[in-house]
Coordinates of C-alpha atoms and ligand atoms in Angstrom, one line a residue:
Chain A
X1 CA -99.2 17.5 14.6
X2 CA -102.7 16.7 13.3
X3 CA -104.1 16.9 9.8
X4 CA -107.9 16.6 9.3
X5 CA -110.3 15.6 6.6
X6 CA -114.1 15.7 7.0
X7 CA -116.3 13.2 5.2
X8 CA -120.0 13.6 6.2
X9 CA -120.2 12.7 9.9
X10 CA -116.7 11.2 9.9
X11 CA -113.5 13.1 10.7
X12 CA -110.3 11.6 9.6
X13 CA -107.4 12.8 11.6
X14 CA -103.8 12.0 10.8
X15 CA -101.5 11.8 13.7
X16 CA -97.8 12.4 12.9
X17 CA -94.7 12.1 15.0
X18 CA -94.4 10.4 18.4
X19 CA -97.3 9.7 20.7
X20 CA -95.7 9.4 24.1
X21 CA -96.4 11.0 27.5
X22 CA -94.7 14.2 26.4
X23 CA -96.8 14.6 23.2
X24 CA -100.1 13.3 24.6
X25 CA -101.5 16.5 26.2
X26 CA -101.1 18.4 22.9
X27 CA -102.6 15.6 20.7
X28 CA -105.4 15.2 23.2
X29 CA -106.2 18.9 23.3
X30 CA -106.2 19.1 19.5
X31 CA -108.5 16.1 19.2
X32 CA -110.9 17.4 21.8
X33 CA -111.0 20.8 20.1
X34 CA -112.1 19.3 16.7
X35 CA -114.5 17.0 18.5
X36 CA -116.3 20.0 19.9
X37 CA -118.2 19.9 16.7
X38 CA -121.1 17.6 17.8
X39 CA -122.0 16.6 14.3
X40 CA -118.9 14.4 14.2
X41 CA -120.0 10.9 15.0
X42 CA -117.0 8.9 13.7
X43 CA -113.4 9.7 14.4
X44 CA -110.9 7.9 12.2
X45 CA -107.3 8.2 13.3
X46 CA -104.8 7.6 10.5
X47 CA -101.6 6.3 12.1
X48 CA -99.5 6.2 9.0
X49 CA -97.3 9.0 10.0
X50 CA -97.1 8.1 13.7
X51 CA -93.5 7.0 14.3
X52 CA -93.9 5.8 17.9
X53 CA -96.6 5.0 20.4
X54 CA -96.4 3.7 24.0
X55 CA -99.1 3.2 26.6
X56 CA -99.7 7.0 26.8
X57 CA -101.4 6.5 23.4
X58 CA -103.7 3.9 25.0
X59 CA -104.9 6.6 27.4
X60 CA -105.5 9.1 24.6
X61 CA -107.5 6.6 22.5
X62 CA -109.5 5.3 25.5
X63 CA -110.4 8.9 26.5
X64 CA -111.5 9.8 22.9
X65 CA -113.5 6.5 22.8
X66 CA -115.4 7.5 26.0
X67 CA -116.1 10.9 24.7
X68 CA -117.5 9.7 21.4
X69 CA -119.3 6.8 23.0
X70 CA -121.3 9.3 25.1
X71 CA -122.7 10.8 21.9
X72 CA -123.3 7.5 20.3
X73 CA -120.3 7.8 18.1
X74 CA -117.4 5.6 17.4
X75 CA -113.7 5.6 16.8
X76 CA -111.5 3.6 14.5
X77 CA -107.9 3.6 13.3
X78 CA -106.2 2.9 10.0
X79 CA -102.7 2.2 8.8
X80 CA -101.7 0.6 12.1
X81 CA -98.3 -1.1 12.0
X82 CA -97.5 -4.4 13.7
X83 CA -96.0 -2.7 16.8
X84 CA -99.1 -0.6 17.5
X85 CA -101.2 -3.7 16.7
X86 CA -99.6 -5.6 19.6
X87 CA -100.3 -2.6 21.9
X88 CA -103.9 -2.7 20.8
X89 CA -104.2 -6.4 21.3
X90 CA -102.7 -6.5 24.8
X91 CA -104.6 -3.4 26.1
X92 CA -108.1 -4.4 24.9
X93 CA -108.3 -1.4 22.6
X94 CA -109.0 -3.8 19.9
X95 CA -112.4 -4.5 21.5
X96 CA -113.5 -0.9 21.4
X97 CA -111.6 0.8 18.6
X98 CA -112.4 -0.4 15.1
X99 CA -109.6 -1.2 12.7
X100 CA -109.9 -0.3 9.1
X101 CA -107.6 -2.6 7.2
Chain B
X1 CA -83.1 -1.2 47.4
X2 CA -79.8 0.5 47.7
X3 CA -80.1 4.2 47.1
X4 CA -76.5 4.8 46.3
X5 CA -76.9 5.4 42.6
X6 CA -73.3 6.7 42.2
X7 CA -71.4 3.8 43.6
X8 CA -73.7 1.4 41.7
X9 CA -72.8 3.2 38.4
X10 CA -69.2 3.0 39.2
X11 CA -69.4 -0.7 39.8
X12 CA -71.4 -1.4 36.7
X13 CA -69.0 0.5 34.4
X14 CA -66.0 -1.1 36.0
X15 CA -67.5 -4.5 35.4
X16 CA -66.2 -4.1 31.8
X17 CA -63.3 -6.4 31.5
X18 CA -62.0 -4.9 28.3
X19 CA -62.7 -8.1 26.4
X20 CA -64.7 -6.3 23.7
X21 CA -67.7 -8.6 24.2
X22 CA -69.3 -6.3 26.8
X23 CA -70.3 -2.7 26.5
X24 CA -72.4 -0.6 28.7
X25 CA -73.5 3.0 29.3
X26 CA -75.1 5.1 32.0
X27 CA -77.2 8.1 31.2
X28 CA -78.4 10.6 33.8
X29 CA -81.0 13.2 32.9
X30 CA -83.5 15.4 34.7
X31 CA -87.0 14.1 35.1
X32 CA -88.7 16.1 32.4
X33 CA -91.2 14.8 29.8
X34 CA -89.2 16.3 27.0
X35 CA -86.4 13.9 27.8
X36 CA -88.5 10.8 27.2
X37 CA -87.7 10.8 23.5
X38 CA -84.0 11.6 24.2
X39 CA -83.8 8.4 26.4
X40 CA -85.3 6.4 23.5
X41 CA -82.8 7.7 21.0
X42 CA -79.9 7.0 23.3
X43 CA -80.9 3.4 24.1
X44 CA -81.5 2.8 20.3
X45 CA -78.1 4.2 19.5
X46 CA -76.5 2.0 22.1
X47 CA -78.4 -1.1 20.9
X48 CA -78.1 -0.5 17.2
X49 CA -74.4 -1.4 17.1
X50 CA -75.3 -5.0 18.0
X51 CA -77.2 -5.5 14.8
X52 CA -80.7 -5.8 16.3
X53 CA -83.8 -6.3 14.2
X54 CA -86.1 -3.3 13.6
X55 CA -88.6 -5.1 15.8
X56 CA -86.1 -5.5 18.7
X57 CA -85.3 -1.8 18.5
X58 CA -89.0 -0.9 18.6
X59 CA -89.6 -3.2 21.5
X60 CA -86.7 -1.8 23.6
X61 CA -87.6 1.8 22.8
X62 CA -91.2 1.2 23.9
X63 CA -90.3 -0.5 27.1
X64 CA -87.7 2.2 28.0
X65 CA -90.3 4.9 27.2
X66 CA -92.7 3.3 29.7
X67 CA -90.2 3.0 32.5
X68 CA -88.8 6.5 32.0
X69 CA -92.3 8.0 31.8
X70 CA -93.1 6.2 35.1
X71 CA -90.0 7.6 36.8
X72 CA -91.1 11.1 35.8
X73 CA -94.8 10.9 36.3
X74 CA -95.0 8.5 39.3
X75 CA -91.5 8.5 40.8
X76 CA -91.0 12.3 41.0
X77 CA -94.6 13.4 40.4
X78 CA -93.5 16.5 38.5
X79 CA -90.9 17.4 41.1
X80 CA -87.3 17.7 39.9
X81 CA -84.9 14.8 40.2
X82 CA -82.6 12.6 38.1
X83 CA -83.5 9.6 36.1
X84 CA -80.8 7.0 35.4
X85 CA -80.8 4.8 32.4
X86 CA -78.2 2.0 32.4
X87 CA -77.8 -0.4 29.5
X88 CA -75.5 -3.2 28.9
X89 CA -75.0 -5.8 26.3
X90 CA -72.9 -9.0 26.5
X91 CA -73.2 -11.4 23.6
X92 CA -76.9 -11.8 22.9
X93 CA -78.1 -10.6 26.3
X94 CA -79.3 -7.0 26.5
X95 CA -80.1 -5.5 29.9
X96 CA -81.6 -2.1 30.5
X97 CA -82.3 -0.5 33.9
X98 CA -84.3 2.6 34.7
X99 CA -83.8 4.1 38.2
X100 CA -85.3 7.0 40.1
X101 CA -84.9 8.3 43.6
X102 CA -88.6 9.1 43.8
X103 CA -91.5 8.2 46.0
X104 CA -91.2 4.4 45.5
X105 CA -93.9 1.8 45.2
X106 CA -95.6 0.3 48.3
X107 CA -97.1 -2.7 46.6
X108 CA -95.1 -3.7 43.5
X109 CA -97.3 -6.7 42.7
X110 CA -100.5 -4.5 42.7
X111 CA -98.7 -1.8 40.7
X112 CA -97.7 -4.3 38.0
X113 CA -101.3 -5.6 37.4
X114 CA -102.7 -4.7 34.0
X115 CA -104.9 -1.6 34.1
X116 CA -103.8 -0.6 37.6
X117 CA -103.0 3.1 37.8
X118 CA -103.1 5.7 40.6
X119 CA -103.7 8.4 38.0
X120 CA -106.8 7.5 36.0
X121 CA -107.9 11.1 35.9
X122 CA -104.8 11.9 33.8
X123 CA -105.8 9.2 31.3
X124 CA -103.0 6.9 32.3
X125 CA -104.0 3.5 31.1
X126 CA -102.3 1.4 33.8
X127 CA -100.7 -0.6 31.0
X128 CA -97.1 0.6 31.4
X129 CA -95.8 -2.5 33.1
X130 CA -97.8 -4.8 30.9
X131 CA -96.2 -3.1 27.8
X132 CA -92.8 -3.6 29.3
X133 CA -93.5 -7.3 30.0
X134 CA -94.9 -7.8 26.5
X135 CA -91.9 -6.3 24.7
X136 CA -89.1 -7.6 26.9
X137 CA -88.3 -11.1 28.0
X138 CA -88.0 -10.3 31.6
X139 CA -89.0 -7.4 33.8
X140 CA -88.2 -7.0 37.5
X141 CA -88.9 -4.2 39.8
X142 CA -87.2 -3.3 43.1
X143 CA -88.7 -0.4 45.0
X144 CA -88.7 1.1 48.4
X145 CA -91.1 3.8 49.6
X146 CA -89.3 7.1 50.0
X147 CA -86.1 5.8 48.4
X148 CA -86.9 5.0 44.8
X149 CA -87.5 2.5 42.1
X150 CA -85.4 0.4 39.8
X151 CA -86.9 -1.4 36.8
X152 CA -84.6 -4.0 35.2
X153 CA -85.5 -5.4 31.8
X154 CA -83.8 -8.1 29.8
X155 CA -84.0 -9.2 26.2
X156 CA -82.2 -11.9 24.2
X157 CA -81.2 -10.5 20.8
X158 CA -81.7 -12.7 17.8
X159 CA -78.5 -11.8 16.1
X160 CA -75.6 -10.9 18.4
X161 CA -73.1 -10.3 15.6
X162 CA -72.6 -6.6 16.1
X163 CA -69.3 -5.2 17.2
Chain C
X1 CA -58.9 19.2 39.4
X2 CA -61.4 17.5 41.6
X3 CA -61.5 13.8 41.0
X4 CA -64.9 13.2 42.5
X5 CA -66.8 12.6 39.3
X6 CA -69.9 11.4 41.1
X7 CA -70.5 14.4 43.3
X8 CA -69.9 16.7 40.4
X9 CA -72.5 14.9 38.3
X10 CA -75.0 15.1 41.1
X11 CA -74.4 18.8 41.5
X12 CA -74.7 19.5 37.8
X13 CA -77.9 17.6 37.4
X14 CA -79.3 19.2 40.5
X15 CA -78.6 22.7 39.1
X16 CA -81.7 22.2 37.0
X17 CA -84.2 24.5 38.5
X18 CA -87.2 23.0 36.7
X19 CA -87.8 26.2 34.7
X20 CA -87.8 24.3 31.4
X21 CA -85.1 26.6 30.0
X22 CA -82.2 24.4 31.1
X23 CA -81.7 20.8 30.3
X24 CA -78.6 18.6 30.9
X25 CA -77.4 15.1 30.7
X26 CA -74.5 13.0 31.9
X27 CA -73.3 9.9 30.0
X28 CA -70.8 7.5 31.3
X29 CA -69.3 4.8 29.0
X30 CA -66.1 2.7 28.9
X31 CA -63.1 4.0 27.1
X32 CA -63.4 2.0 24.0
X33 CA -62.9 3.3 20.4
X34 CA -66.2 1.8 19.3
X35 CA -68.0 4.2 21.7
X36 CA -66.7 7.3 19.9
X37 CA -69.5 7.3 17.4
X38 CA -72.0 6.5 20.2
X39 CA -70.9 9.6 22.1
X40 CA -71.4 11.7 18.9
X41 CA -74.9 10.4 18.4
X42 CA -75.8 11.1 22.0
X43 CA -74.6 14.6 22.0
X44 CA -76.3 15.3 18.6
X45 CA -79.6 13.9 20.0
X46 CA -79.3 16.1 23.0
X47 CA -78.5 19.2 21.0
X48 CA -81.0 18.7 18.2
X49 CA -84.0 19.6 20.3
X50 CA -82.7 23.2 20.5
X51 CA -83.1 23.7 16.8
X52 CA -79.4 23.9 15.9
X53 CA -78.1 24.5 12.4
X54 CA -76.6 21.5 10.5
X55 CA -73.3 23.2 10.8
X56 CA -73.6 23.6 14.6
X57 CA -74.4 19.9 14.9
X58 CA -71.4 19.0 12.8
X59 CA -69.1 21.3 14.8
X60 CA -70.2 19.9 18.1
X61 CA -69.9 16.3 16.9
X62 CA -66.4 16.9 15.7
X63 CA -65.2 18.6 18.9
X64 CA -66.8 15.9 21.1
X65 CA -65.2 13.2 18.9
X66 CA -61.8 14.8 19.5
X67 CA -62.1 15.1 23.2
X68 CA -63.5 11.6 23.6
X69 CA -60.8 10.1 21.4
X70 CA -58.2 11.9 23.5
X71 CA -59.7 10.5 26.7
X72 CA -59.5 6.9 25.3
X73 CA -56.1 7.2 23.5
X74 CA -54.1 9.5 25.7
X75 CA -56.0 9.5 29.0
X76 CA -56.4 5.8 29.5
X77 CA -53.8 4.6 26.8
X78 CA -55.8 1.6 26.0
X79 CA -56.4 0.6 29.6
X80 CA -60.0 0.3 30.8
X81 CA -61.7 3.2 32.5
X82 CA -64.8 5.4 32.1
X83 CA -65.3 8.5 30.0
X84 CA -67.9 11.0 31.2
X85 CA -69.7 13.2 28.7
X86 CA -71.7 16.0 30.3
X87 CA -73.8 18.4 28.2
X88 CA -76.0 21.3 29.2
X89 CA -78.0 23.9 27.4
X90 CA -79.6 27.1 28.7
X91 CA -81.1 29.5 26.3
X92 CA -78.5 29.9 23.5
X93 CA -75.5 28.6 25.5
X94 CA -74.4 25.1 24.9
X95 CA -71.7 23.6 27.2
X96 CA -70.2 20.2 26.8
X97 CA -67.6 18.6 29.0
X98 CA -65.5 15.4 28.5
X99 CA -63.8 13.9 31.5
X100 CA -61.5 11.0 32.2
X101 CA -59.7 9.7 35.2
X102 CA -56.6 8.9 33.2
X103 CA -53.0 9.9 33.3
X104 CA -53.5 13.6 33.0
X105 CA -51.5 16.2 31.2
X106 CA -48.3 17.7 32.7
X107 CA -48.1 20.8 30.4
X108 CA -51.6 21.8 29.1
X109 CA -50.3 24.8 27.2
X110 CA -47.8 22.6 25.3
X111 CA -50.4 19.9 24.7
X112 CA -52.8 22.4 23.1
X113 CA -50.2 23.7 20.6
X114 CA -51.1 22.8 17.0
X115 CA -49.3 19.7 15.7
X116 CA -48.1 18.7 19.2
X117 CA -48.7 15.0 19.8
X118 CA -46.9 12.4 22.0
X119 CA -47.9 9.7 19.5
X120 CA -46.6 10.7 16.1
X121 CA -45.9 7.0 15.3
X122 CA -49.6 6.2 15.5
X123 CA -50.3 8.9 12.9
X124 CA -51.9 11.2 15.4
X125 CA -51.8 14.6 13.8
X126 CA -51.6 16.7 17.0
X127 CA -54.6 18.7 15.7
X128 CA -57.2 17.5 18.2
X129 CA -57.3 20.6 20.4
X130 CA -57.0 22.9 17.4
X131 CA -60.0 21.2 15.8
X132 CA -61.9 21.7 19.1
X133 CA -60.9 25.4 19.2
X134 CA -61.9 25.9 15.6
X135 CA -65.3 24.4 15.9
X136 CA -66.3 25.7 19.4
X137 CA -66.3 29.2 20.8
X138 CA -64.4 28.4 23.9
X139 CA -62.2 25.4 25.0
X140 CA -60.7 25.1 28.5
X141 CA -58.7 22.2 29.9
X142 CA -58.2 21.3 33.5
X143 CA -55.8 18.4 34.1
X144 CA -53.8 16.9 36.9
X145 CA -51.2 14.2 36.3
X146 CA -52.4 10.9 37.7
X147 CA -55.8 12.2 38.4
X148 CA -57.4 13.0 35.0
X149 CA -58.5 15.6 32.5
X150 CA -61.6 17.7 32.0
X151 CA -62.2 19.5 28.7
X152 CA -65.0 22.1 28.8
X153 CA -66.3 23.5 25.5
X154 CA -68.8 26.2 24.9
X155 CA -70.8 27.3 21.9
X156 CA -73.4 30.0 21.4
X157 CA -76.3 28.7 19.3
X158 CA -77.7 30.9 16.5
X159 CA -81.3 29.9 17.1
X160 CA -82.2 29.0 20.6
X161 CA -85.9 28.5 19.9
X162 CA -86.1 24.8 20.6
X163 CA -88.0 23.3 23.5
Chain D
X1 CA -65.6 0.8 3.3
X2 CA -63.5 1.5 0.2
X3 CA -64.5 1.3 -3.4
X4 CA -61.7 1.6 -6.0
X5 CA -61.4 2.6 -9.7
X6 CA -58.1 2.6 -11.6
X7 CA -57.4 5.1 -14.4
X8 CA -53.8 4.7 -15.8
X9 CA -51.5 5.7 -12.9
X10 CA -54.3 7.1 -10.9
X11 CA -56.3 5.1 -8.3
X12 CA -59.6 6.7 -7.3
X13 CA -60.8 5.4 -3.9
X14 CA -64.1 6.3 -2.4
X15 CA -64.3 6.5 1.4
X16 CA -67.6 5.8 2.9
X17 CA -68.9 6.1 6.4
X18 CA -67.1 7.8 9.3
X19 CA -63.4 8.5 9.4
X20 CA -62.7 8.7 13.1
X21 CA -60.1 7.1 15.4
X22 CA -62.1 3.9 15.5
X23 CA -62.3 3.5 11.7
X24 CA -58.9 4.9 10.9
X25 CA -56.8 1.7 11.3
X26 CA -59.1 -0.2 8.9
X27 CA -59.2 2.5 6.3
X28 CA -55.4 3.0 6.6
X29 CA -54.7 -0.7 6.1
X30 CA -57.0 -0.9 3.1
X31 CA -55.3 2.1 1.5
X32 CA -51.9 0.8 2.2
X33 CA -52.8 -2.5 0.7
X34 CA -53.9 -1.1 -2.7
X35 CA -50.9 1.3 -2.7
X36 CA -48.6 -1.7 -2.6
X37 CA -49.0 -1.6 -6.4
X38 CA -46.0 0.7 -7.1
X39 CA -47.4 1.7 -10.5
X40 CA -49.9 3.9 -8.7
X41 CA -48.6 7.4 -8.7
X42 CA -51.7 9.4 -7.9
X43 CA -54.2 8.6 -5.2
X44 CA -57.6 10.4 -5.5
X45 CA -59.8 10.1 -2.5
X46 CA -63.5 10.6 -3.2
X47 CA -65.1 11.9 0.0
X48 CA -68.6 12.1 -1.3
X49 CA -69.9 9.2 0.9
X50 CA -67.8 10.1 3.9
X51 CA -70.3 11.2 6.5
X52 CA -67.8 12.3 9.2
X53 CA -64.2 13.1 9.7
X54 CA -62.2 14.4 12.6
X55 CA -58.5 14.9 13.2
X56 CA -57.9 11.2 12.9
X57 CA -58.5 11.7 9.2
X58 CA -55.7 14.3 9.1
X59 CA -53.3 11.6 10.3
X60 CA -54.5 9.1 7.7
X61 CA -54.2 11.6 4.9
X62 CA -50.8 12.9 6.0
X63 CA -49.5 9.3 6.3
X64 CA -50.6 8.4 2.7
X65 CA -49.2 11.7 1.4
X66 CA -45.8 10.8 2.9
X67 CA -46.0 7.3 1.4
X68 CA -46.8 8.5 -2.1
X69 CA -44.4 11.4 -1.8
X70 CA -41.5 9.0 -1.4
X71 CA -42.2 7.4 -4.8
X72 CA -42.7 10.8 -6.4
X73 CA -46.5 10.5 -6.4
X74 CA -49.3 12.7 -5.2
X75 CA -52.6 12.6 -3.4
X76 CA -55.7 14.6 -3.9
X77 CA -59.3 14.6 -2.8
X78 CA -62.7 15.3 -4.5
X79 CA -66.2 16.0 -3.2
X80 CA -65.1 17.6 0.0
X81 CA -67.8 19.3 2.0
X82 CA -67.4 22.6 3.8
X83 CA -66.8 20.8 7.1
X84 CA -63.9 18.8 5.8
X85 CA -62.6 21.9 4.0
X86 CA -62.3 23.7 7.3
X87 CA -60.3 20.8 8.7
X88 CA -58.1 20.9 5.6
X89 CA -57.5 24.6 5.9
X90 CA -56.6 24.6 9.6
X91 CA -54.3 21.6 9.4
X92 CA -52.2 22.6 6.4
X93 CA -53.5 19.5 4.5
X94 CA -54.5 22.1 1.9
X95 CA -50.9 22.7 1.1
X96 CA -50.0 19.1 0.4
X97 CA -53.2 17.5 -0.7
X98 CA -54.6 18.7 -4.0
X99 CA -58.3 19.5 -4.2
X100 CA -60.2 18.5 -7.3
X101 CA -63.3 20.8 -7.5
Ligands
ADP201 N1 -91.2 4.7 39.1 C1 -92.3 4.7 39.8 N2 -92.4 5.3 41.0 C2 -93.5 5.2 41.8 N3 -94.6 4.5 41.4 C3 -94.6 3.9 40.2 C4 -93.4 3.9 39.3 N4 -93.7 3.2 38.2 C5 -95.0 2.7 38.4 N5 -95.5 3.1 39.6 C6 -96.9 2.8 40.1 O1 -97.4 1.7 39.3 C7 -98.6 2.1 38.7 C8 -98.8 1.3 37.4 O2 -97.8 1.8 36.5 P1 -98.0 1.5 34.9 O3 -98.4 0.0 34.7 O4 -96.9 2.0 34.2 O5 -99.3 2.3 34.5 P2 -99.5 3.9 34.5 O6 -98.2 4.6 34.3 O7 -100.4 4.1 33.3 O8 -100.2 4.3 35.8 C9 -98.6 3.6 38.6 O9 -99.9 4.1 38.5 C10 -97.9 4.0 39.9 O10 -98.8 3.9 41.0
ADP202 N1 -57.4 13.3 27.9 C1 -56.0 13.4 27.8 N2 -55.2 12.8 28.7 C2 -53.9 12.9 28.6 N3 -53.2 13.5 27.7 C3 -54.0 14.2 26.7 C4 -55.4 14.2 26.7 N4 -55.8 14.9 25.7 C5 -54.7 15.3 25.1 N5 -53.6 14.9 25.7 C6 -52.2 15.3 25.3 O1 -52.3 16.4 24.4 C7 -51.6 16.0 23.1 C8 -52.3 16.8 22.0 O2 -53.6 16.4 21.8 P1 -54.3 16.6 20.4 O3 -54.2 18.1 20.1 O4 -55.7 16.1 20.6 O5 -53.5 15.8 19.4 P2 -53.4 14.2 19.2 O6 -54.6 13.5 19.8 O7 -53.4 14.0 17.7 O8 -52.1 13.8 19.9 C9 -51.7 14.5 23.1 O9 -50.7 14.0 22.2 C10 -51.5 14.1 24.5 O10 -50.1 14.2 24.9

């Protein structure tokens, strides 16, 4: 489901498919596995190929934010569609997750 | 809340007066996470014949996904049981209802508050009801502890010129 | 035939033992021609998670289309009523059932003969049951005059390695 | 739903979408309307864009066959997929409707 590219201390991960409660555990586990590499400070999630997200996605993003925040790192997303943007805005994710336009 | 899901279904489907303006459907499926996407596809397929905008389809899918996930995660807590998805459309009014016969909600007002969740350890965000309210025009919740929960959501469609 | 559609649904859905190997669904919709394509989409969406071949999806859609059309055209004869579509999959066995509470069939054997139709004037071909039998591995019909009809169809899937 | 091309005494009609019991009356009416032109002797149905057909389609084709047969005409199809081919074979349509490969 995930596709990764490393650029210095940044890992770009592309999420594809649907991010719902069913898919969340797998995506979470895959993200946490790559994040075991402590030299990663920035996690960039490319949402271009993500066809659906509901509030289960908020939980996954919040959780990864906390994990990176503990090591002084940060998390941001790119290729967010208007639907995901509304979920970001209402949930306050917008305040803690950077958006690369 | 009335716990007689069967008689309710019957009534709802019978409410069809054959005019062609109203159409409805009732879907029953087991409370398994793998069925969340199935429920989304079914509600989209039902709605799509009314010529909705892409945004409306996305809104409805997301709201239904939240309610179905809640029935599975909170209503049945991983135990087996059925989730009922009822949808109906008459002219420009689309109504969708998600029901479970699970544990129920003691304090609905508290449960609907943004960020409230009883499962923070599982990375639930507590934003399910808020997402439903954002994407639908109206959300109402009837629930009784030990009996179950019924979430009813309404949305006015921009173009009601489907079949 | 038992006419208690509700208790049957209940039983069927409850037969899920939570093992993950079995999944099922029950869909109720009004007997309207516009719902024929909806029924096809729903059964495809249910099946598709088991990794069927394109041919298998086409076969199932066609067989379900025939049975649903029959429920609407012959079972209810244009009057209002509900059609029930039940589907279940366990390992490589896919079962789908179409039920109506319509007029029923007096002579099932005769009805199933190729080219037999009671509506030749409406350009019905009388090939509905033959199509079902061609595209599915097994077709059985239970019917009672004045009570309704239940068509049960089975198919073994080539690859059962879905979820 | 239909798209027509005339070639001498042949009318080529392309059927698109699903040919089921719901769609049959409309497709039948449209075919019968163009066939009112008695100079048409051959009807060729192009099934390339037809995404679905069940036994309601057999009825529609049988009916048009009879109509053309009365005026000494004929009916054939082209771009038939394997699914429709099986319906043709089982129903005997193969004997009365020509197939242009
Ligand atoms: N169908 C349900 N049955 C029982 N409790 C529910 C149901 N739906 C929601 N709840 C309760 O309401 C709370 C808030 O739900 P929600 O806003 O969707 O957030 P989340 O699902 O992230 O917890 C849940 O944590 C749960 O306590
Ligand atoms: N659900 C039903 N209820 C009542 N009669 C039915 C039903 N399904 C089939 N029949 C009877 O069986 C006959 C044959 O059905 P079928 O092979 O599908 O051909 P067709 O639909 O073209 O008539 C019908 O003409 C009708 O008399």
